[in-house]
Amino acid sequence: EKGNFRHFMAKEMHEQPEVVAHTLAHYLDMASDTVQLPGNLPFDFAKLERVSIAACGTAYYAGLVAKYWFERYARLPVEIDVASEFRYREAPLPANGLSIVISQSGETADTLASLRYARDAKQHLLAVVNVPTSTIAREADVIMPTLAGPEIGVASTKAFTCQLATLAAVAVAAGRARGVISAAEERSLVHALVEVPRLMNEALKLEGDIEHLARSFAKTQDVLYLGRGTSYPLALEGALKLKEISYIHAEGYAAGELKHGPIALIDEKMPVVVIAPHDAVFEKTMSNMQEVAARGGRIILITDATGAAKASLETEATLVLPDMHPLVAPLVYAIPVQLLAYHTAVVMGTDVDQPRNLAKSVTVE
Ligand code: F6R
């Protein structure tokens, strides 16, 4: 079942161009270059007051990316919380609010409880789920399926990028319905999404360089991941992936938070992974990178061709992706981040597909 791959995780990472293309095909009409959400929505995006997102772990990070998208492309206010907090914090939810839960398994106890909380608070309920027969899929008003296929590796990879593909489509649809983006803008966003599988294949070509990098990562105690904007959730995801499969301590931070504490950790031993596509906040992230360099930190920069040309600093390694539309960067940057965790774990000799203490589906709180 693993084909030529050593682990399910490796197979699932490499399946991403295909399953993301499949998921996008479900939401995009390539003939008209528009987003077409399947089925009839029981609510109107134009009338929504607010969106509340709840999810756990990697699915929560997909939601965090989506918050930036809903706000940027649909001018929709979004609140987001991990499901274990959302279900108990007694948040007041607005009339005409939309609750979005995101789950690969569709069985995560806290995420399901969040959905039920939102139902009791009379929210519209939309679930982004990978298992169509799951409890969450059954209980939501609307399901936006991710067509990732079965995910066996405990560390979520292809489900994450398919969640992002689905949420991007929903955000663009919301932007159109709310009159925030024009038909021409919708076309250019759809074109950007259609490019994702090709860009993911380019990202997978970095595997050799990443394997090399992983040998030095395997000797380290701690790693810091930094990013701004939609790269901030990617930093959190990178740190989570590394922790869960290699057991190396890692933390993800919004790059601007560096000077508010974590900078104290930086020395010549500490690798700092900087996720910085050449976007609106690139220069800001570069100045944070400068602060790391000034303290002798080891910098691993993940950027694009334009970013690599503009970054004037010495790095330990620079992983260069093609230039791309900012909407799709999180989907593509997920790949080097996953590969780095994977190859580090392989060097460490851990049980990549079944890391200690973890279960694929967390059905108890
Ligand atoms: C991380 C990981 C977990 C899950 C989380 C939610 O690699 O797999 O953090 O993302 O347990 O699971 P689902 O998406 O099934 O609700």
mmCIF file of C-alpha atoms and ligand atoms in Angstrom:
data_model
loop_
_atom_site.group_PDB
_atom_site.id
_atom_site.type_symbol
_atom_site.label_atom_id
_atom_site.label_comp_id
_atom_site.label_asym_id
_atom_site.label_seq_id
_atom_site.Cartn_x
_atom_site.Cartn_y
_atom_site.Cartn_z
ATOM 1 C CA GLU A 1 0.000 0.000 0.000
ATOM 2 C CA LYS A 2 2.939 2.322 0.546
ATOM 3 C CA GLY A 3 4.047 1.696 -3.024
ATOM 4 C CA ASN A 4 7.655 2.723 -3.441
ATOM 5 C CA PHE A 5 7.643 4.828 -0.306
ATOM 6 C CA ARG A 6 9.205 3.976 3.018
ATOM 7 C CA HIS A 7 6.369 5.483 5.033
ATOM 8 C CA PHE A 8 2.744 6.443 4.512
ATOM 9 C CA MET A 9 3.719 9.987 5.383
ATOM 10 C CA ALA A 10 6.143 10.090 2.435
ATOM 11 C CA LYS A 11 3.528 8.681 0.097
ATOM 12 C CA GLU A 12 0.928 11.150 1.340
ATOM 13 C CA MET A 13 3.253 14.141 0.959
ATOM 14 C CA HIS A 14 3.973 13.128 -2.623
ATOM 15 C CA GLU A 15 0.271 12.645 -3.378
ATOM 16 C CA GLN A 16 -0.436 16.290 -2.640
ATOM 17 C CA PRO A 17 -0.269 17.695 -6.204
ATOM 18 C CA GLU A 18 -2.815 15.090 -7.254
ATOM 19 C CA VAL A 19 -5.247 15.237 -4.345
ATOM 20 C CA VAL A 20 -5.144 19.022 -4.174
ATOM 21 C CA ALA A 21 -5.918 19.141 -7.913
ATOM 22 C CA HIS A 22 -8.798 16.755 -7.297
ATOM 23 C CA THR A 23 -10.113 18.863 -4.410
ATOM 24 C CA LEU A 24 -9.804 22.098 -6.398
ATOM 25 C CA ALA A 25 -11.646 20.521 -9.331
ATOM 26 C CA HIS A 26 -14.567 19.975 -6.960
ATOM 27 C CA TYR A 27 -14.814 23.709 -6.188
ATOM 28 C CA LEU A 28 -13.605 25.486 -9.305
ATOM 29 C CA ASP A 29 -15.269 25.766 -12.666
ATOM 30 C CA MET A 30 -12.303 25.811 -15.001
ATOM 31 C CA ALA A 31 -14.426 26.699 -18.039
ATOM 32 C CA SER A 32 -15.635 29.980 -16.517
ATOM 33 C CA ASP A 33 -12.699 30.586 -14.127
ATOM 34 C CA THR A 34 -15.064 30.900 -11.203
ATOM 35 C CA VAL A 35 -15.567 29.219 -7.857
ATOM 36 C CA GLN A 36 -18.692 27.065 -7.720
ATOM 37 C CA LEU A 37 -19.438 25.704 -4.270
ATOM 38 C CA PRO A 38 -21.316 22.417 -4.581
ATOM 39 C CA GLY A 39 -24.977 22.313 -3.562
ATOM 40 C CA ASN A 40 -27.170 25.124 -2.319
ATOM 41 C CA LEU A 41 -25.953 27.047 0.683
ATOM 42 C CA PRO A 42 -28.594 27.460 3.404
ATOM 43 C CA PHE A 43 -27.201 30.922 4.211
ATOM 44 C CA ASP A 44 -26.049 34.001 2.330
ATOM 45 C CA PHE A 45 -22.415 35.108 2.701
ATOM 46 C CA ALA A 46 -23.513 38.695 2.085
ATOM 47 C CA LYS A 47 -25.670 38.636 5.216
ATOM 48 C CA LEU A 48 -23.173 37.019 7.573
ATOM 49 C CA GLU A 49 -22.143 38.968 10.620
ATOM 50 C CA ARG A 50 -19.130 36.927 11.542
ATOM 51 C CA VAL A 51 -17.386 33.573 11.100
ATOM 52 C CA SER A 52 -16.224 31.486 14.068
ATOM 53 C CA ILE A 53 -13.722 28.736 13.346
ATOM 54 C CA ALA A 54 -12.904 25.843 15.678
ATOM 55 C CA ALA A 55 -10.547 22.913 15.047
ATOM 56 C CA CYS A 56 -7.596 21.072 16.616
ATOM 57 C CA GLY A 57 -3.924 20.745 15.760
ATOM 58 C CA THR A 58 -3.061 20.939 12.092
ATOM 59 C CA ALA A 59 -6.704 21.521 11.136
ATOM 60 C CA TYR A 60 -6.667 24.548 13.461
ATOM 61 C CA TYR A 61 -3.663 25.922 11.576
ATOM 62 C CA ALA A 62 -5.575 25.523 8.308
ATOM 63 C CA GLY A 63 -8.322 27.585 9.954
ATOM 64 C CA LEU A 64 -5.796 30.213 10.997
ATOM 65 C CA VAL A 65 -4.706 30.625 7.371
ATOM 66 C CA ALA A 66 -8.371 30.857 6.357
ATOM 67 C CA LYS A 67 -8.927 33.692 8.835
ATOM 68 C CA TYR A 68 -6.462 35.830 6.845
ATOM 69 C CA TRP A 69 -8.219 34.867 3.614
ATOM 70 C CA PHE A 70 -11.788 35.580 4.803
ATOM 71 C CA GLU A 71 -10.724 38.929 6.152
ATOM 72 C CA ARG A 72 -8.632 39.892 3.141
ATOM 73 C CA TYR A 73 -10.808 38.589 0.299
ATOM 74 C CA ALA A 74 -14.313 38.758 1.799
ATOM 75 C CA ARG A 75 -13.979 41.461 4.504
ATOM 76 C CA LEU A 76 -15.637 39.010 6.876
ATOM 77 C CA PRO A 77 -14.641 39.230 10.544
ATOM 78 C CA VAL A 78 -13.338 35.892 11.802
ATOM 79 C CA GLU A 79 -12.708 34.616 15.258
ATOM 80 C CA ILE A 80 -10.832 31.375 15.659
ATOM 81 C CA ASP A 81 -10.006 29.173 18.578
ATOM 82 C CA VAL A 82 -8.771 25.682 19.268
ATOM 83 C CA ALA A 83 -11.855 23.541 19.711
ATOM 84 C CA SER A 84 -11.001 22.556 23.300
ATOM 85 C CA GLU A 85 -11.208 26.247 24.261
ATOM 86 C CA PHE A 86 -14.085 27.210 22.000
ATOM 87 C CA ARG A 87 -16.433 24.605 23.445
ATOM 88 C CA TYR A 88 -16.044 25.840 27.013
ATOM 89 C CA ARG A 89 -15.431 29.558 26.828
ATOM 90 C CA GLU A 90 -19.101 30.434 26.396
ATOM 91 C CA ALA A 91 -18.418 32.821 23.543
ATOM 92 C CA PRO A 92 -21.382 34.971 22.576
ATOM 93 C CA LEU A 93 -22.130 34.239 18.933
ATOM 94 C CA PRO A 94 -23.981 36.685 16.664
ATOM 95 C CA ALA A 95 -27.311 36.298 14.913
ATOM 96 C CA ASN A 96 -26.400 35.349 11.360
ATOM 97 C CA GLY A 97 -23.080 33.878 12.322
ATOM 98 C CA LEU A 98 -21.369 31.059 10.465
ATOM 99 C CA SER A 99 -19.508 28.402 12.401
ATOM 100 C CA ILE A 100 -16.805 26.524 10.489
ATOM 101 C CA VAL A 101 -15.259 23.375 11.901
ATOM 102 C CA ILE A 102 -12.342 21.666 10.179
ATOM 103 C CA SER A 103 -11.425 18.034 10.715
ATOM 104 C CA GLN A 104 -9.696 15.310 8.758
ATOM 105 C CA SER A 105 -11.294 12.431 10.677
ATOM 106 C CA GLY A 106 -14.597 14.153 11.396
ATOM 107 C CA GLU A 107 -14.525 12.433 14.803
ATOM 108 C CA THR A 108 -12.354 14.696 16.966
ATOM 109 C CA ALA A 109 -14.256 15.033 20.255
ATOM 110 C CA ASP A 110 -13.557 18.716 20.917
ATOM 111 C CA THR A 111 -14.298 19.717 17.323
ATOM 112 C CA LEU A 112 -17.593 17.823 17.388
ATOM 113 C CA ALA A 113 -18.498 19.467 20.713
ATOM 114 C CA SER A 114 -17.707 22.883 19.176
ATOM 115 C CA LEU A 115 -20.061 22.139 16.290
ATOM 116 C CA ARG A 116 -22.809 21.238 18.766
ATOM 117 C CA TYR A 117 -22.154 24.370 20.815
ATOM 118 C CA ALA A 118 -22.510 26.465 17.656
ATOM 119 C CA ARG A 119 -25.693 24.611 16.731
ATOM 120 C CA ASP A 120 -27.193 25.428 20.123
ATOM 121 C CA ALA A 121 -26.168 29.055 19.559
ATOM 122 C CA LYS A 122 -28.141 29.036 16.281
ATOM 123 C CA GLN A 123 -25.169 29.423 13.983
ATOM 124 C CA HIS A 124 -25.075 28.182 10.418
ATOM 125 C CA LEU A 125 -22.824 25.122 10.442
ATOM 126 C CA LEU A 126 -20.222 24.404 7.784
ATOM 127 C CA ALA A 127 -17.788 21.508 8.125
ATOM 128 C CA VAL A 128 -14.615 20.967 6.134
ATOM 129 C CA VAL A 129 -14.083 17.213 6.522
ATOM 130 C CA ASN A 130 -12.123 14.448 4.867
ATOM 131 C CA VAL A 131 -14.193 11.464 6.011
ATOM 132 C CA PRO A 132 -17.658 11.925 4.471
ATOM 133 C CA THR A 133 -19.312 9.302 6.682
ATOM 134 C CA SER A 134 -18.037 10.845 9.924
ATOM 135 C CA THR A 135 -20.111 12.226 12.791
ATOM 136 C CA ILE A 136 -19.104 15.820 12.050
ATOM 137 C CA ALA A 137 -20.067 15.396 8.385
ATOM 138 C CA ARG A 138 -23.471 14.044 9.463
ATOM 139 C CA GLU A 139 -24.208 16.808 11.940
ATOM 140 C CA ALA A 140 -23.206 19.883 9.917
ATOM 141 C CA ASP A 141 -25.707 21.811 7.745
ATOM 142 C CA VAL A 142 -23.218 21.982 4.886
ATOM 143 C CA ILE A 143 -20.183 19.842 4.191
ATOM 144 C CA MET A 144 -17.257 21.004 2.120
ATOM 145 C CA PRO A 145 -15.392 17.749 1.540
ATOM 146 C CA THR A 146 -11.637 17.595 1.212
ATOM 147 C CA LEU A 147 -10.858 14.938 -1.359
ATOM 148 C CA ALA A 148 -7.508 13.872 0.094
ATOM 149 C CA GLY A 149 -8.409 10.176 0.256
ATOM 150 C CA PRO A 150 -7.584 8.103 3.345
ATOM 151 C CA GLU A 151 -4.751 9.558 5.405
ATOM 152 C CA ILE A 152 -2.866 6.825 7.265
ATOM 153 C CA GLY A 153 0.206 8.605 8.639
ATOM 154 C CA VAL A 154 -0.591 10.075 12.046
ATOM 155 C CA ALA A 155 1.022 13.373 11.042
ATOM 156 C CA SER A 156 -1.444 15.164 8.825
ATOM 157 C CA THR A 157 -0.037 16.310 5.469
ATOM 158 C CA LYS A 158 -2.304 15.922 2.452
ATOM 159 C CA ALA A 159 -5.422 16.529 4.541
ATOM 160 C CA PHE A 160 -3.943 19.901 5.582
ATOM 161 C CA THR A 161 -3.265 21.125 2.049
ATOM 162 C CA CYS A 162 -6.677 19.885 0.875
ATOM 163 C CA GLN A 163 -8.266 21.788 3.792
ATOM 164 C CA LEU A 164 -6.433 24.892 2.602
ATOM 165 C CA ALA A 165 -7.577 24.348 -1.000
ATOM 166 C CA THR A 166 -11.191 24.008 0.148
ATOM 167 C CA LEU A 167 -11.064 27.005 2.468
ATOM 168 C CA ALA A 168 -9.469 29.168 -0.239
ATOM 169 C CA ALA A 169 -12.374 28.340 -2.548
ATOM 170 C CA VAL A 170 -14.904 29.154 0.185
ATOM 171 C CA ALA A 171 -13.162 32.472 0.938
ATOM 172 C CA VAL A 172 -13.177 33.488 -2.736
ATOM 173 C CA ALA A 173 -16.869 32.517 -3.037
ATOM 174 C CA ALA A 174 -17.594 34.623 0.055
ATOM 175 C CA GLY A 175 -15.675 37.551 -1.420
ATOM 176 C CA ARG A 176 -17.718 37.405 -4.598
ATOM 177 C CA ALA A 177 -21.029 37.106 -2.761
ATOM 178 C CA ARG A 178 -20.144 40.085 -0.578
ATOM 179 C CA GLY A 179 -19.100 42.193 -3.550
ATOM 180 C CA VAL A 180 -15.558 42.546 -2.261
ATOM 181 C CA ILE A 181 -13.827 40.985 -5.243
ATOM 182 C CA SER A 182 -14.763 41.639 -8.860
ATOM 183 C CA ALA A 183 -15.288 38.988 -11.528
ATOM 184 C CA ALA A 184 -11.819 39.856 -12.889
ATOM 185 C CA GLU A 185 -10.249 39.390 -9.452
ATOM 186 C CA GLU A 186 -12.059 36.103 -9.031
ATOM 187 C CA ARG A 187 -10.612 34.959 -12.351
ATOM 188 C CA SER A 188 -7.090 35.807 -11.306
ATOM 189 C CA LEU A 189 -7.515 34.053 -7.937
ATOM 190 C CA VAL A 190 -8.877 30.952 -9.685
ATOM 191 C CA HIS A 191 -5.909 31.029 -12.063
ATOM 192 C CA ALA A 192 -3.597 31.175 -9.068
ATOM 193 C CA LEU A 193 -5.301 28.153 -7.480
ATOM 194 C CA VAL A 194 -5.098 26.158 -10.702
ATOM 195 C CA GLU A 195 -1.310 26.602 -10.608
ATOM 196 C CA VAL A 196 -0.978 24.952 -7.191
ATOM 197 C CA PRO A 197 -0.393 21.317 -8.271
ATOM 198 C CA ARG A 198 2.429 22.398 -10.591
ATOM 199 C CA LEU A 199 3.954 24.582 -7.865
ATOM 200 C CA MET A 200 3.707 21.689 -5.409
ATOM 201 C CA ASN A 201 5.641 19.498 -7.838
ATOM 202 C CA GLU A 202 8.332 22.184 -7.940
ATOM 203 C CA ALA A 203 8.382 22.254 -4.134
ATOM 204 C CA LEU A 204 8.821 18.473 -3.991
ATOM 205 C CA LYS A 205 12.027 18.895 -6.009
ATOM 206 C CA LEU A 206 13.621 20.499 -2.943
ATOM 207 C CA GLU A 207 13.596 17.094 -1.250
ATOM 208 C CA GLY A 208 17.293 16.370 -1.887
ATOM 209 C CA ASP A 209 18.397 19.664 -0.317
ATOM 210 C CA ILE A 210 16.049 19.118 2.593
ATOM 211 C CA GLU A 211 17.360 15.596 3.209
ATOM 212 C CA HIS A 212 20.803 17.096 3.492
ATOM 213 C CA LEU A 213 19.613 19.767 5.910
ATOM 214 C CA ALA A 214 17.832 17.157 8.015
ATOM 215 C CA ARG A 215 21.174 15.605 9.005
ATOM 216 C CA SER A 216 22.145 18.713 10.925
ATOM 217 C CA PHE A 217 18.615 19.174 12.268
ATOM 218 C CA ALA A 218 18.724 15.726 13.801
ATOM 219 C CA LYS A 219 21.551 16.891 16.088
ATOM 220 C CA THR A 220 19.739 19.889 17.478
ATOM 221 C CA GLN A 221 17.661 20.270 20.658
ATOM 222 C CA ASP A 222 15.380 23.123 19.697
ATOM 223 C CA VAL A 223 14.173 24.792 16.534
ATOM 224 C CA LEU A 224 12.333 28.064 16.099
ATOM 225 C CA TYR A 225 9.986 28.692 13.138
ATOM 226 C CA LEU A 226 9.070 32.259 12.202
ATOM 227 C CA GLY A 227 6.572 33.742 9.758
ATOM 228 C CA ARG A 228 4.197 36.670 9.290
ATOM 229 C CA GLY A 229 0.713 36.821 7.793
ATOM 230 C CA THR A 230 -0.349 33.472 6.360
ATOM 231 C CA SER A 231 3.211 32.230 6.914
ATOM 232 C CA TYR A 232 2.651 32.530 10.661
ATOM 233 C CA PRO A 233 0.288 29.508 10.751
ATOM 234 C CA LEU A 234 2.824 27.714 8.541
ATOM 235 C CA ALA A 235 5.474 28.393 11.189
ATOM 236 C CA LEU A 236 3.167 26.858 13.803
ATOM 237 C CA GLU A 237 2.524 23.879 11.540
ATOM 238 C CA GLY A 238 6.247 23.397 10.873
ATOM 239 C CA ALA A 239 6.974 23.332 14.584
ATOM 240 C CA LEU A 240 4.115 20.928 15.308
ATOM 241 C CA LYS A 241 5.177 18.535 12.555
ATOM 242 C CA LEU A 242 8.792 18.501 13.754
ATOM 243 C CA LYS A 243 7.796 17.915 17.398
ATOM 244 C CA GLU A 244 5.343 15.155 16.719
ATOM 245 C CA ILE A 245 7.478 12.954 14.508
ATOM 246 C CA SER A 246 11.110 13.757 15.398
ATOM 247 C CA TYR A 247 10.515 14.609 19.110
ATOM 248 C CA ILE A 248 12.739 17.665 18.734
ATOM 249 C CA HIS A 249 11.438 20.638 20.647
ATOM 250 C CA ALA A 250 10.200 23.309 18.267
ATOM 251 C CA GLU A 251 8.183 26.479 18.511
ATOM 252 C CA GLY A 252 6.421 28.553 15.914
ATOM 253 C CA TYR A 253 6.188 32.301 16.398
ATOM 254 C CA ALA A 254 4.809 35.295 14.597
ATOM 255 C CA ALA A 255 8.079 36.873 13.449
ATOM 256 C CA GLY A 256 7.127 40.200 15.030
ATOM 257 C CA GLU A 257 6.889 38.524 18.444
ATOM 258 C CA LEU A 258 10.564 37.557 18.345
ATOM 259 C CA LYS A 259 11.745 40.561 20.291
ATOM 260 C CA HIS A 260 9.049 40.060 22.921
ATOM 261 C CA GLY A 261 10.744 37.008 24.362
ATOM 262 C CA PRO A 262 11.971 34.170 22.174
ATOM 263 C CA ILE A 263 14.988 36.145 20.959
ATOM 264 C CA ALA A 264 16.543 35.305 24.321
ATOM 265 C CA LEU A 265 16.835 31.692 23.160
ATOM 266 C CA ILE A 266 18.945 32.457 20.115
ATOM 267 C CA ASP A 267 22.563 31.350 20.012
ATOM 268 C CA GLU A 268 24.900 29.706 17.478
ATOM 269 C CA LYS A 269 23.318 26.317 18.083
ATOM 270 C CA MET A 270 19.716 27.269 17.421
ATOM 271 C CA PRO A 271 18.313 26.744 13.923
ATOM 272 C CA VAL A 272 15.672 29.297 12.990
ATOM 273 C CA VAL A 273 13.437 28.442 10.049
ATOM 274 C CA VAL A 274 12.178 31.645 8.450
ATOM 275 C CA ILE A 275 9.175 31.237 6.156
ATOM 276 C CA ALA A 276 9.074 34.315 3.959
ATOM 277 C CA PRO A 277 7.546 34.457 0.502
ATOM 278 C CA HIS A 278 8.112 37.812 -1.193
ATOM 279 C CA ASP A 279 4.771 39.298 -0.122
ATOM 280 C CA ALA A 280 3.529 42.499 1.538
ATOM 281 C CA VAL A 281 5.274 41.680 4.852
ATOM 282 C CA PHE A 282 8.523 40.296 3.403
ATOM 283 C CA GLU A 283 10.669 43.301 4.403
ATOM 284 C CA LYS A 284 9.369 43.090 7.970
ATOM 285 C CA THR A 285 10.282 39.432 8.197
ATOM 286 C CA MET A 286 13.738 40.204 6.769
ATOM 287 C CA SER A 287 14.392 42.663 9.564
ATOM 288 C CA ASN A 288 13.464 39.960 12.094
ATOM 289 C CA MET A 289 15.857 37.626 10.304
ATOM 290 C CA GLN A 290 18.537 40.283 10.671
ATOM 291 C CA GLU A 291 17.961 40.236 14.421
ATOM 292 C CA VAL A 292 18.489 36.483 14.464
ATOM 293 C CA ALA A 293 21.666 36.774 12.351
ATOM 294 C CA ALA A 294 23.075 39.480 14.641
ATOM 295 C CA ARG A 295 22.912 36.968 17.505
ATOM 296 C CA GLY A 296 24.617 34.212 15.551
ATOM 297 C CA GLY A 297 21.452 32.176 14.962
ATOM 298 C CA ARG A 298 21.511 29.576 12.185
ATOM 299 C CA ILE A 299 19.044 30.688 9.538
ATOM 300 C CA ILE A 300 17.161 28.395 7.202
ATOM 301 C CA LEU A 301 15.217 30.634 4.855
ATOM 302 C CA ILE A 302 12.282 29.343 2.847
ATOM 303 C CA THR A 303 11.384 31.907 0.215
ATOM 304 C CA ASP A 304 10.766 32.417 -3.504
ATOM 305 C CA ALA A 305 13.045 33.509 -6.349
ATOM 306 C CA THR A 306 12.366 37.230 -5.773
ATOM 307 C CA GLY A 307 12.771 36.857 -2.014
ATOM 308 C CA ALA A 308 16.067 34.987 -2.402
ATOM 309 C CA ALA A 309 17.413 37.764 -4.645
ATOM 310 C CA LYS A 310 16.391 40.449 -2.148
ATOM 311 C CA ALA A 311 17.570 38.741 1.044
ATOM 312 C CA SER A 312 21.076 40.069 1.454
ATOM 313 C CA LEU A 313 21.997 37.967 4.476
ATOM 314 C CA GLU A 314 24.143 34.887 4.785
ATOM 315 C CA THR A 315 21.985 31.907 5.646
ATOM 316 C CA GLU A 316 22.883 28.317 6.532
ATOM 317 C CA ALA A 317 20.499 27.239 3.791
ATOM 318 C CA THR A 318 17.988 28.908 1.510
ATOM 319 C CA LEU A 319 15.200 26.848 -0.010
ATOM 320 C CA VAL A 320 13.904 28.623 -3.077
ATOM 321 C CA LEU A 321 10.404 28.129 -4.462
ATOM 322 C CA PRO A 322 9.015 29.721 -7.622
ATOM 323 C CA ASP A 323 7.312 33.116 -7.303
ATOM 324 C CA MET A 324 3.572 32.689 -6.838
ATOM 325 C CA HIS A 325 0.347 34.503 -5.978
ATOM 326 C CA PRO A 326 0.188 35.223 -2.209
ATOM 327 C CA LEU A 327 -3.171 33.403 -1.950
ATOM 328 C CA VAL A 328 -1.580 30.060 -2.729
ATOM 329 C CA ALA A 329 1.717 30.395 -0.852
ATOM 330 C CA PRO A 330 0.501 28.507 2.270
ATOM 331 C CA LEU A 331 -0.409 25.441 0.209
ATOM 332 C CA VAL A 332 2.977 25.313 -1.486
ATOM 333 C CA TYR A 333 5.140 26.299 1.504
ATOM 334 C CA ALA A 334 3.549 23.456 3.470
ATOM 335 C CA ILE A 335 5.632 21.025 1.421
ATOM 336 C CA PRO A 336 9.190 22.031 2.420
ATOM 337 C CA VAL A 337 7.987 22.361 6.003
ATOM 338 C CA GLN A 338 6.580 18.812 5.980
ATOM 339 C CA LEU A 339 9.634 17.395 4.196
ATOM 340 C CA LEU A 340 11.983 18.926 6.746
ATOM 341 C CA ALA A 341 10.113 17.307 9.639
ATOM 342 C CA TYR A 342 9.885 14.012 7.794
ATOM 343 C CA HIS A 343 13.549 13.713 6.863
ATOM 344 C CA THR A 344 14.678 14.806 10.307
ATOM 345 C CA ALA A 345 12.534 12.059 11.811
ATOM 346 C CA VAL A 346 13.949 9.520 9.354
ATOM 347 C CA VAL A 347 17.499 10.471 10.382
ATOM 348 C CA MET A 348 16.486 10.189 14.049
ATOM 349 C CA GLY A 349 15.018 6.742 13.358
ATOM 350 C CA THR A 350 11.642 7.409 14.961
ATOM 351 C CA ASP A 351 8.424 5.628 14.043
ATOM 352 C CA VAL A 352 7.300 8.252 11.529
ATOM 353 C CA ASP A 353 3.830 6.897 10.785
ATOM 354 C CA GLN A 354 3.003 5.995 14.383
ATOM 355 C CA PRO A 355 4.786 8.490 16.633
ATOM 356 C CA ARG A 356 4.789 7.673 20.336
ATOM 357 C CA ASN A 357 1.801 8.782 22.434
ATOM 358 C CA LEU A 358 -0.237 9.901 19.425
ATOM 359 C CA ALA A 359 -3.425 8.547 17.881
ATOM 360 C CA LYS A 360 -4.724 9.326 14.390
ATOM 361 C CA SER A 361 -8.120 10.304 15.653
ATOM 362 C CA VAL A 362 -8.710 11.862 19.081
ATOM 363 C CA THR A 363 -12.224 10.815 20.030
ATOM 364 C CA VAL A 364 -11.898 11.560 23.732
ATOM 365 C CA GLU A 365 -11.263 15.037 25.112
HETATM 366 C C1 F6R B 1 -0.961 16.823 13.409
HETATM 367 C C2 F6R B 1 -2.219 16.111 13.504
HETATM 368 C C3 F6R B 1 -3.209 16.541 14.544
HETATM 369 C C4 F6R B 1 -4.618 16.636 13.939
HETATM 370 C C5 F6R B 1 -5.655 16.948 15.014
HETATM 371 C C6 F6R B 1 -7.045 17.134 14.433
HETATM 372 O O1 F6R B 1 -0.165 16.325 12.386
HETATM 373 O O2 F6R B 1 -2.480 15.222 12.755
HETATM 374 O O3 F6R B 1 -2.832 17.755 15.124
HETATM 375 O O4 F6R B 1 -4.585 17.620 12.948
HETATM 376 O O5 F6R B 1 -5.683 15.910 15.955
HETATM 377 O O6 F6R B 1 -7.507 15.960 13.834
HETATM 378 P P1 F6R B 1 -8.745 15.981 12.880
HETATM 379 O O7 F6R B 1 -8.370 16.815 11.692
HETATM 380 O O8 F6R B 1 -9.013 14.564 12.524
HETATM 381 O O9 F6R B 1 -9.892 16.627 13.618
#
